[in-house]
C-alpha cells in the first residue's frame, strides 16, 4: 500500500518542512507488505520452490513454486496453503524447516507441533514423525534420497542429534524407526551424505562455544558402530558447512587464517587445500540452520564473499575467480545449485530482499532472473529511496564500520539552518551483521526526514575473525563505546542534530541501546525491541543454544557475576534520563518479557518518560502484519514525542512518566 501525497505537495519545486514532518508515500502497511522473510529455495524438477513468510496471515511461512524457466513474470503458486506453516523451533531461530523428495513431495516441519509432514502436491499432508512433547526438528536435508534432520529434545537436559526420517511414514507412530546417526556433541548441524551414501559429514560444537567460535567437521561411515565419528576439520577454529563434491571430496569453510575461506579435503588423509584464499569471508554466523554460503558446481564453486558488503563469485576448478554481477549486495546466501543454474537470495542496495536464478554458463555474463521480491511494488518509490553512504569512525577500540541513509524526499527538504534527527540502528546477535542495504522500515523513516545510520560495532561478523572477537569478554563495553563514538561523529561533522539522535535495536541490540543510554548523553531517545536488560537473568532464563554464549561475551558464571552485575543496564537504570520505548513479544523464549518489564519498572520508578508495548502471539522478532504496522507507527510517534515534532500521518504517543 502506497499513500498518495497531499495535493499541495505535487509541485515539482521542493517545499520546506521541518524534519520528521514530511508527508510520505511509504506507509506502515507498505512496510509490512514489503517485509516477508525468505527461508530457503530449491530446484525441484522443472520448478523452483521457496519459503517465505506471509505477514498478513499471522506471519506463517508458506512454500511457493514457480516454473523454472519463467523468471520474474512467471506463474507463482502456493504449494503449502494456510493454515500450515513451515517453521522449526530448533535453537529457537529454526531454519531448514522444509525440503523436497526426489519424487517431488514437500517435507516440512509444521510450526504448531514440530512434526515433519509430507505433502504430495494435490493431496493433504501426512505425518512422517510422531507427536512427541519437548521434541523439535529442523535443518532438513534430502541427501542421496534420504531425509536427514537435526533433532532437539528437551528433558532433564537438552540434547541434539542428527536423525534419518523414513519417507514411508513408518516413524509416524514409532519413534524408534527414526534412526539416530550422531552422538557425543552438544550441538549438530548441516548433515550431508557422500555421493555413494556411505559416509555422513556434519558440523558439531560444544558448550560454552558458539558455532562461530569453535566448531568442527565430523565424518562417520553410516555402517560404523561409533556414531561420534571423527573430526576432520576445525576444532580450534570455526569450521562451517561441509559439502561433498561429485568425486567424494569434502568442501567446507574454515577461518583458521582469520577469514572463512574454502577448503577441499580428500578423506584419504591428505592435507586440505585452501581454495582461492582471500581476506574476505565465505561464511557467517550460523544463527539459522538452513544458511549456506557456497555450492559445488561441475566446474568449481559458486560462493559468497563478504568484507562489509557481499559479492557472489565463481571459482573455477583451476582457481580463477570471477565476480558475478548481481543486484543483491547484502545477506547473500547460495540456496541451491543444479548444473549451471544457481539460486541466490539476498538484498539489493536499494530494494527489498529477493530471490534470483542465475545461469552460470558464462560466469562473467550470467543470466540473472528475478523470481520474487527484490524490487519495490511501486516503481515511483525509487525517488524516495536514500543512497547508502559507507563510512568509518576512529573509535576508542579501533575503526568502526557504519552506513548512513540520509533523509530523502523528491519534493520536500528540511527547514533552513536545521539539522535532521537521526536514528542509530544497532543489529542483534551481537554476532551478526548490518548489510548496509535499504530496508522498507528505513525508507519509512528517511522519507519523513529522519536519517538512519547502521553500525557494525566491534564484534560484528563480515569483517574477519579479529573484528568479530573484539567483543570477546567486552560485551557492554566495546559495542556501547562504538555506537556512542559513531553518534558523536555524526554530530561533530554536521550530519545530525546533536540534540536529536536516537538509538534503536533489538535483542542484543536492545542491550546496547540501554547500555548506551546508561553510559553517555550522546542519545536523547532510545528504542529497545525485546532487549536484554539483565545479563544474569538472561543467563538463567534463555534457551540452550545461547545458554553459555555469555561465557565468551562477558565471562563464565559464577566467577564473573560481579561483571554481569556491573555491565547490566538494569543495574544502572537510574542513570537513564532520555525517553525510552520498549517493544516486546509475549511469546519470546530467547529474551523473555521479564527483561523488558524489569527495565520498564525501573524507568517508572525513576520518573523517566517511557512506553511499553507487549505483542501477543509474537516471539523473538515480529512477523505478523498487524504487529509490523503498529511497530513502525509507534516508533515514529515516539520519535515525534521525544524530539518535539508531529509526524504527518501518525497520532502522537503519550509517554508514561511514572514516579
Coordinates of C-alpha atoms in Angstrom, one line a residue, residues 83-405:
X83 CA -3.1 -22.7 8.0
X84 CA 0.1 -24.8 7.6
X85 CA 3.3 -23.1 8.5
X86 CA 6.8 -24.4 7.8
X87 CA 8.9 -23.3 10.8
X88 CA 11.3 -25.1 13.1
X89 CA 11.9 -24.3 16.7
X90 CA 15.4 -25.9 16.9
X91 CA 17.7 -23.4 18.6
X92 CA 14.6 -21.2 18.7
X93 CA 15.8 -19.5 15.5
X94 CA 15.0 -22.6 13.4
X95 CA 15.9 -22.7 9.7
X96 CA 15.9 -25.6 7.3
X97 CA 12.2 -26.3 8.0
X98 CA 11.5 -27.9 4.6
X99 CA 13.0 -29.9 1.7
X100 CA 11.8 -31.8 -1.3
X101 CA 11.8 -35.6 -2.0
X102 CA 13.3 -36.9 -5.3
X103 CA 9.7 -37.7 -6.4
X104 CA 8.6 -34.1 -5.9
X105 CA 7.0 -34.3 -2.5
X106 CA 7.3 -31.5 0.1
X107 CA 8.6 -32.4 3.5
X108 CA 8.3 -29.7 6.2
X109 CA 8.2 -29.0 9.9
X110 CA 4.8 -27.8 11.0
X111 CA 5.2 -24.9 13.4
X112 CA 2.4 -25.9 15.7
X113 CA 3.6 -29.4 16.6
X114 CA 7.2 -29.6 15.3
X115 CA 6.4 -32.9 13.5
X116 CA 7.7 -33.5 10.0
X117 CA 5.0 -33.9 7.4
X118 CA 4.9 -35.0 3.8
X119 CA 2.8 -33.2 1.2
X120 CA 2.3 -34.7 -2.2
X121 CA 1.0 -32.0 -4.5
X122 CA -2.7 -32.4 -4.8
X123 CA -3.0 -34.3 -1.5
X124 CA -3.3 -33.5 2.1
X125 CA -0.1 -33.6 4.3
X126 CA 0.6 -36.8 6.2
X127 CA 2.9 -37.1 9.2
X128 CA 6.3 -38.7 9.0
X129 CA 7.3 -38.3 12.7
X130 CA 5.4 -38.8 15.9
X131 CA 3.9 -36.2 18.2
X132 CA 6.5 -36.0 21.0
X133 CA 6.3 -33.4 23.7
X134 CA 9.6 -31.5 24.0
X135 CA 10.9 -32.6 20.6
X136 CA 11.7 -30.2 17.7
X137 CA 13.1 -31.0 14.3
X138 CA 14.9 -28.7 11.8
X139 CA 17.7 -28.3 9.4
X140 CA 16.0 -30.8 7.0
X141 CA 18.3 -32.0 4.2
X142 CA 17.4 -34.5 1.5
X143 CA 20.7 -36.2 0.7
X144 CA 21.2 -39.2 -1.6
X145 CA 17.5 -40.0 -1.4
X146 CA 17.4 -39.9 2.5
X147 CA 15.8 -37.4 4.7
X148 CA 18.2 -36.1 7.4
X149 CA 17.3 -33.7 10.2
X150 CA 18.6 -32.1 13.3
X151 CA 16.6 -33.2 16.4
X152 CA 16.4 -31.2 19.6
X153 CA 14.9 -33.0 22.7
X154 CA 14.0 -31.2 25.9
X155 CA 14.0 -33.4 29.0
X156 CA 16.0 -33.3 32.2
X157 CA 18.6 -31.7 29.9
X158 CA 18.6 -30.6 26.2
X159 CA 20.2 -32.9 23.6
X160 CA 20.8 -32.7 19.9
X161 CA 21.5 -35.4 17.3
X162 CA 21.1 -36.0 13.6
X163 CA 18.3 -38.4 12.6
X164 CA 17.2 -40.2 9.4
X165 CA 13.4 -40.0 8.9
X166 CA 11.8 -42.7 6.8
X167 CA 9.7 -41.3 3.9
X168 CA 7.2 -44.2 4.1
X169 CA 5.6 -42.9 7.3
X170 CA 6.7 -45.8 9.4
X171 CA 8.1 -43.5 12.1
X172 CA 4.8 -41.5 12.5
X173 CA 3.7 -43.9 15.3
X174 CA 7.1 -45.5 16.1
X175 CA 9.8 -43.1 17.2
X176 CA 12.3 -46.0 17.2
X177 CA 12.1 -46.0 13.4
X178 CA 13.7 -42.6 13.3
X179 CA 17.4 -43.6 13.4
X180 CA 19.9 -41.5 15.3
X181 CA 23.1 -41.1 13.3
X182 CA 25.3 -39.0 15.7
X183 CA 26.3 -38.7 19.4
X184 CA 28.8 -37.1 21.7
X185 CA 28.3 -33.4 20.8
X186 CA 26.2 -30.7 22.4
X187 CA 25.1 -29.3 19.0
X188 CA 25.0 -30.6 15.5
X189 CA 24.1 -29.1 12.1
X190 CA 24.4 -29.3 8.3
X191 CA 24.3 -33.1 7.7
X192 CA 25.1 -34.4 4.3
X193 CA 25.8 -37.9 2.8
X194 CA 28.7 -38.7 0.4
X195 CA 27.8 -39.4 -3.2
X196 CA 27.8 -43.2 -2.6
X197 CA 25.7 -42.8 0.6
X198 CA 28.3 -44.5 2.7
X199 CA 29.6 -41.6 4.8
X200 CA 27.9 -38.9 6.8
X201 CA 29.5 -35.4 7.3
X202 CA 28.2 -32.8 9.7
X203 CA 29.1 -29.8 11.8
X204 CA 29.4 -30.1 15.6
X205 CA 30.3 -27.9 18.5
X206 CA 30.0 -28.0 22.3
X207 CA 29.2 -25.6 25.2
X208 CA 30.5 -23.0 26.0
X209 CA 31.3 -22.2 22.4
X210 CA 29.1 -20.8 19.7
X211 CA 29.5 -22.2 16.2
X212 CA 31.4 -19.1 15.0
X213 CA 33.8 -19.5 17.9
X214 CA 34.8 -23.2 17.7
X215 CA 33.2 -25.8 15.5
X216 CA 34.4 -28.9 13.7
X217 CA 33.5 -31.0 10.7
X218 CA 33.0 -34.6 11.7
X219 CA 32.5 -37.7 9.5
X220 CA 31.5 -41.3 10.1
X221 CA 30.7 -44.3 7.9
X222 CA 27.0 -45.0 8.2
X223 CA 27.6 -48.7 8.9
X224 CA 30.1 -47.9 11.6
X225 CA 29.1 -48.7 15.2
X226 CA 30.6 -45.5 16.6
X227 CA 28.2 -42.6 16.0
X228 CA 30.5 -39.9 17.2
X229 CA 32.7 -40.2 14.1
X230 CA 36.0 -38.4 13.8
X231 CA 37.0 -34.8 13.4
X232 CA 38.5 -33.9 10.0
X233 CA 38.5 -30.1 10.2
X234 CA 38.1 -27.3 12.7
X235 CA 38.2 -27.6 16.5
X236 CA 40.5 -24.7 17.3
X237 CA 38.8 -22.6 14.6
X238 CA 35.2 -22.3 13.4
X239 CA 34.7 -24.8 10.5
X240 CA 31.4 -24.4 8.6
X241 CA 29.2 -26.0 6.0
X242 CA 30.5 -29.4 4.9
X243 CA 29.5 -30.3 1.4
X244 CA 30.6 -33.3 -0.8
X245 CA 31.9 -32.9 -4.3
X246 CA 30.8 -35.3 -7.1
X247 CA 34.1 -37.2 -6.7
X248 CA 33.8 -37.7 -2.9
X249 CA 36.0 -34.9 -1.5
X250 CA 34.7 -32.6 1.2
X251 CA 34.3 -28.9 0.7
X252 CA 34.0 -26.7 3.8
X253 CA 34.8 -23.2 5.1
X254 CA 37.2 -22.5 7.9
X255 CA 38.5 -19.3 9.5
X256 CA 41.9 -20.6 10.8
X257 CA 43.5 -17.8 8.7
X258 CA 41.3 -15.1 10.2
X259 CA 38.7 -15.3 7.4
X260 CA 36.3 -18.0 6.4
X261 CA 38.0 -19.4 3.3
X262 CA 37.0 -22.5 1.3
X263 CA 38.9 -25.8 1.8
X264 CA 38.9 -29.0 -0.1
X265 CA 39.8 -32.3 1.7
X266 CA 40.2 -35.8 0.4
X267 CA 39.4 -38.3 3.2
X268 CA 42.4 -40.4 2.2
X269 CA 44.5 -38.4 4.8
X270 CA 46.0 -35.7 2.6
X271 CA 46.1 -32.2 4.0
X272 CA 43.3 -29.9 2.9
X273 CA 43.8 -27.4 0.1
X274 CA 42.7 -23.8 0.5
X275 CA 40.7 -22.7 -2.5
X276 CA 41.4 -19.1 -3.7
X277 CA 42.4 -17.7 -0.3
X278 CA 41.2 -14.2 0.3
X279 CA 40.8 -11.7 3.2
X280 CA 37.0 -11.9 2.9
X281 CA 34.6 -14.3 4.5
X282 CA 32.8 -17.1 2.7
X283 CA 30.6 -17.9 5.6
X284 CA 28.9 -16.2 8.6
X285 CA 27.4 -16.9 12.0
X286 CA 25.1 -20.0 11.9
X287 CA 22.1 -18.5 13.6
X288 CA 19.7 -20.2 11.2
X289 CA 20.2 -23.9 10.4
X290 CA 19.4 -23.6 6.6
X291 CA 22.1 -20.9 5.9
X292 CA 24.6 -21.8 3.1
X293 CA 27.3 -19.6 1.6
X294 CA 28.6 -21.8 -1.3
X295 CA 27.7 -24.7 -3.6
X296 CA 29.8 -27.1 -5.6
X297 CA 29.4 -27.0 -9.4
X298 CA 30.7 -29.2 -12.2
X299 CA 33.3 -26.6 -12.8
X300 CA 34.4 -25.2 -9.5
X301 CA 32.4 -23.4 -6.8
X302 CA 29.9 -20.6 -6.6
X303 CA 30.4 -18.7 -3.3
X304 CA 29.6 -15.5 -1.3
X305 CA 32.4 -13.3 -0.2
X306 CA 32.0 -10.6 2.4
X307 CA 34.1 -7.7 3.6
X308 CA 31.4 -5.3 4.8
X309 CA 29.4 -5.9 1.6
X310 CA 28.6 -9.2 -0.1
X311 CA 29.6 -10.3 -3.6
X312 CA 29.0 -13.5 -5.5
X313 CA 31.9 -15.2 -7.2
X314 CA 32.6 -18.2 -9.3
X315 CA 35.8 -20.0 -8.5
X316 CA 36.8 -22.3 -11.4
X317 CA 38.4 -25.7 -11.0
X318 CA 41.8 -24.1 -11.8
X319 CA 41.3 -21.3 -9.2
X320 CA 40.2 -18.4 -11.5
X321 CA 37.9 -16.1 -9.5
X322 CA 35.1 -14.3 -11.5
X323 CA 32.8 -11.8 -9.8
X324 CA 29.2 -12.4 -10.8
X325 CA 27.2 -9.2 -11.4
X326 CA 24.1 -9.4 -9.2
X327 CA 21.7 -6.7 -7.9
X328 CA 21.9 -8.1 -4.3
X329 CA 24.9 -6.9 -2.1
X330 CA 23.7 -7.9 1.4
X331 CA 22.6 -11.0 3.2
X332 CA 23.6 -13.2 0.3
X333 CA 23.1 -16.9 0.5
X334 CA 23.6 -19.7 -2.1
X335 CA 20.3 -21.6 -1.7
X336 CA 20.8 -24.4 -4.3
X337 CA 22.7 -25.3 -7.5
X338 CA 21.8 -27.7 -10.4
X339 CA 24.0 -27.9 -13.4
X340 CA 25.0 -24.3 -14.2
X341 CA 21.9 -22.9 -12.5
X342 CA 22.2 -21.4 -9.0
X343 CA 19.5 -19.9 -6.7
X344 CA 20.7 -17.0 -4.6
X345 CA 18.8 -14.9 -2.0
X346 CA 19.8 -11.5 -0.7
X347 CA 19.1 -7.8 -0.6
X348 CA 19.9 -5.1 -3.2
X349 CA 21.3 -1.9 -2.0
X350 CA 18.1 0.0 -2.7
X351 CA 15.2 -2.6 -2.7
X352 CA 13.7 -5.3 -0.5
X353 CA 15.1 -8.8 -0.3
X354 CA 14.6 -11.2 -3.2
X355 CA 15.4 -14.5 -4.9
X356 CA 17.3 -14.9 -8.1
X357 CA 18.0 -17.7 -10.5
X358 CA 21.4 -17.4 -12.1
X359 CA 22.6 -19.2 -15.3
X360 CA 26.4 -19.5 -15.0
X361 CA 27.2 -21.0 -18.4
X362 CA 29.3 -17.8 -18.8
X363 CA 30.1 -16.6 -15.3
X364 CA 31.3 -13.2 -16.5
X365 CA 28.0 -12.7 -18.3
X366 CA 25.4 -14.6 -16.3
X367 CA 21.7 -14.8 -17.0
X368 CA 20.1 -13.3 -13.9
X369 CA 16.3 -13.8 -13.4
X370 CA 14.4 -12.4 -10.5
X371 CA 11.9 -14.9 -9.1
X372 CA 10.3 -13.0 -6.1
X373 CA 10.9 -9.8 -4.2
X374 CA 14.0 -7.8 -4.9
X375 CA 12.1 -4.7 -6.1
X376 CA 9.5 -2.2 -4.9
X377 CA 5.9 -2.9 -5.9
X378 CA 5.5 0.7 -7.0
X379 CA 8.1 2.0 -9.5
X380 CA 7.6 5.6 -8.3
X381 CA 9.1 4.7 -4.9
X382 CA 12.6 4.7 -6.2
X383 CA 12.9 8.5 -5.9
X384 CA 12.2 8.1 -2.2
X385 CA 15.0 5.6 -1.5
X386 CA 18.2 7.0 0.1
X387 CA 21.6 6.2 -1.3
X388 CA 23.7 4.4 1.3
X389 CA 27.0 6.0 2.3
X390 CA 29.6 3.7 3.8
X391 CA 31.9 5.3 6.3
X392 CA 34.2 4.5 9.2
X393 CA 34.9 6.2 12.5
X394 CA 38.1 6.0 14.5
X395 CA 36.6 4.7 17.8
X396 CA 38.2 4.1 21.2
X397 CA 38.6 0.4 20.3
X398 CA 39.6 0.8 16.7
X399 CA 37.9 1.5 13.4
X400 CA 34.1 1.2 13.5
X401 CA 32.2 0.5 10.3
X402 CA 28.8 2.2 9.6
X403 CA 26.4 3.1 6.8
X404 CA 24.4 6.4 6.5
X405 CA 21.0 6.6 5.0

